[in-house]
Each structure stands twice: as C-alpha cells, then as structure tokens.
C-alpha cells in the first residue's frame, strides 16, 4: 500500500485535477433520495435540497467541496461515520446491515462515481450487466436464454455456475481495491479521494433503540453508497473468464454474480 501511495503522490505533482462542475453537482442533488434516513450529522437530503435553492449557498458549498476534496485531497472526518441498522431477513437469526450515511457525503460520493464511471465504463468486461447504466439483469437473462436455446438446438451441454459472496462489501481489502483502480488507469486524484474516503472510517450499530460504541472500520466499503456499487464492480472486474466459454456475467447489488458456461 505504501508504494502505491508514493506512486499516487508522484502522479499528483503533474496531473490535472478538474473541479466538480455545476452540472455534476446538480445531477447528484437531483439523485438524492428525499426520503432517505439521516446520518450521524442529523442533516436530511430534504434540508440540503431546500438550502441549495439559494444561489449563494449553492456556489459556496460547491466551492468548499472542490477546495477540500479535489484540490487538497482531504475527505472530512465527519463524513466517514456510519450508523448501521441490521434489518431482519426472512430466515430467523439472519440480518441485512443497512448503513445510514451523511446525506451531504452521499451527494459528494455520487459526483465521484460519475467521474470514475466515465473512465472505467469501456474497460469493464462486456459480460458485466449488473450496476451499469444501459445494462440490466433482464438483458443477462435474455442472453442466457439465447445461448441455452442454441446449445439445446445443437444437442450440446449447457450449464450455469452461481457464486454467492457472503458479506461482499465487508470483505473488500482496501489495498487490493487501490491496486485495481491504478490498473484501470483511474486518475491519481480520484484514487486519492477514494483512499481518503475509506481511511479512518468508523461506525456504530443501532438495534431496538440501543446504540453500540464507536468502532473503527479497517476494511470494506460502506453499504448504501453509490460509490461503493462502482468500487465493488472494480474489485471483481478481473475475475478470470474464458471468453470462449463465458457469455453472461452479472453482479447484483447484493453481491451475486452469475456466470454461464458453454462447453
């Protein structure tokens, strides 16, 4: 990790670091969920949207984001706190953790992933359907049925391999993720922002009106963030696939990939 950080620091010396634009900022604001729960800061998306209707506040907030995050490469420590609420699953004793993140941080995270998607979209495997604009599970199923029909019509064998990544987001090592971002030639300033975003994160767990003490989060990516969705795709994008055998590859938000193999 230390070698990667030194490499990032060297690239930052001559790399262009464009500010977030008004278009990117407004797009992230429009995507903000008005009904999402508040994070640690107690500030709702609704309140942020109301305040941003004032031009002076809109300009000041965008300038502050660019100054701290783009130019200085600092991600505010107040935005790195998550409140985790475990929601019961259908099976007794099993829970799905939901992270309540600061609303303003989610707007910033959306802008970061906009920038990153423009760079990595064409570098992702064509078999990757989940969590990508213009792609869907329905398209993957159509391809699956198409090749199933072809193999059935030619009396060949057909099979599917399914992988279930348990606690997928929680098990993403930060150093490996940074390696893969550099392999995809993501600009150093964006890699630095992601590294800052994932460093010194903390969380509490809230269940039935009881909240735990603050705990550090050494690895993993936060649930509930649009940026985490893209980082997960980057983390699994280089899973070995034989192009002559694999025709469909889907990663859903719950971390379930599906690979179709045709001998």
mmCIF file of N, CA, C and O in Angstrom, residues 2 68 82 120 154 156 229 237:
data_model
loop_
_atom_site.group_PDB
_atom_site.id
_atom_site.type_symbol
_atom_site.label_atom_id
_atom_site.label_comp_id
_atom_site.label_asym_id
_atom_site.label_seq_id
_atom_site.Cartn_x
_atom_site.Cartn_y
_atom_site.Cartn_z
ATOM 1 N N UNK A 2 1.969 1.234 0.779
ATOM 2 C CA UNK A 2 2.817 2.419 0.875
ATOM 3 C C UNK A 2 3.429 2.773 -0.479
ATOM 4 O O UNK A 2 3.533 3.956 -0.835
ATOM 5 N N UNK A 68 -11.644 21.399 -0.593
ATOM 6 C CA UNK A 68 -11.210 20.372 0.360
ATOM 7 C C UNK A 68 -10.927 19.029 -0.310
ATOM 8 O O UNK A 68 -9.912 18.385 -0.021
ATOM 9 N N UNK A 82 -20.685 6.076 10.023
ATOM 10 C CA UNK A 82 -21.892 5.380 9.580
ATOM 11 C C UNK A 82 -22.631 4.813 10.779
ATOM 12 O O UNK A 82 -22.007 4.349 11.746
ATOM 13 N N UNK A 120 -13.877 4.217 -16.464
ATOM 14 C CA UNK A 120 -13.763 2.748 -16.421
ATOM 15 C C UNK A 120 -14.839 2.025 -17.216
ATOM 16 O O UNK A 120 -14.708 0.817 -17.451
ATOM 17 N N UNK A 154 -28.456 -27.708 -30.851
ATOM 18 C CA UNK A 154 -27.313 -28.428 -31.440
ATOM 19 C C UNK A 154 -26.903 -29.629 -30.588
ATOM 20 O O UNK A 154 -25.809 -30.172 -30.781
ATOM 21 N N UNK A 156 -25.916 -29.879 -27.537
ATOM 22 C CA UNK A 156 -24.716 -29.677 -26.730
ATOM 23 C C UNK A 156 -25.117 -29.442 -25.288
ATOM 24 O O UNK A 156 -26.273 -29.161 -24.983
ATOM 25 N N UNK A 229 -21.037 0.857 -4.938
ATOM 26 C CA UNK A 229 -21.513 -0.016 -6.024
ATOM 27 C C UNK A 229 -20.459 -0.091 -7.123
ATOM 28 O O UNK A 229 -20.111 -1.178 -7.607
ATOM 29 N N UNK A 237 -13.944 -6.961 -11.335
ATOM 30 C CA UNK A 237 -13.966 -6.879 -12.806
ATOM 31 C C UNK A 237 -12.990 -7.845 -13.464
ATOM 32 O O UNK A 237 -13.188 -8.275 -14.620
#
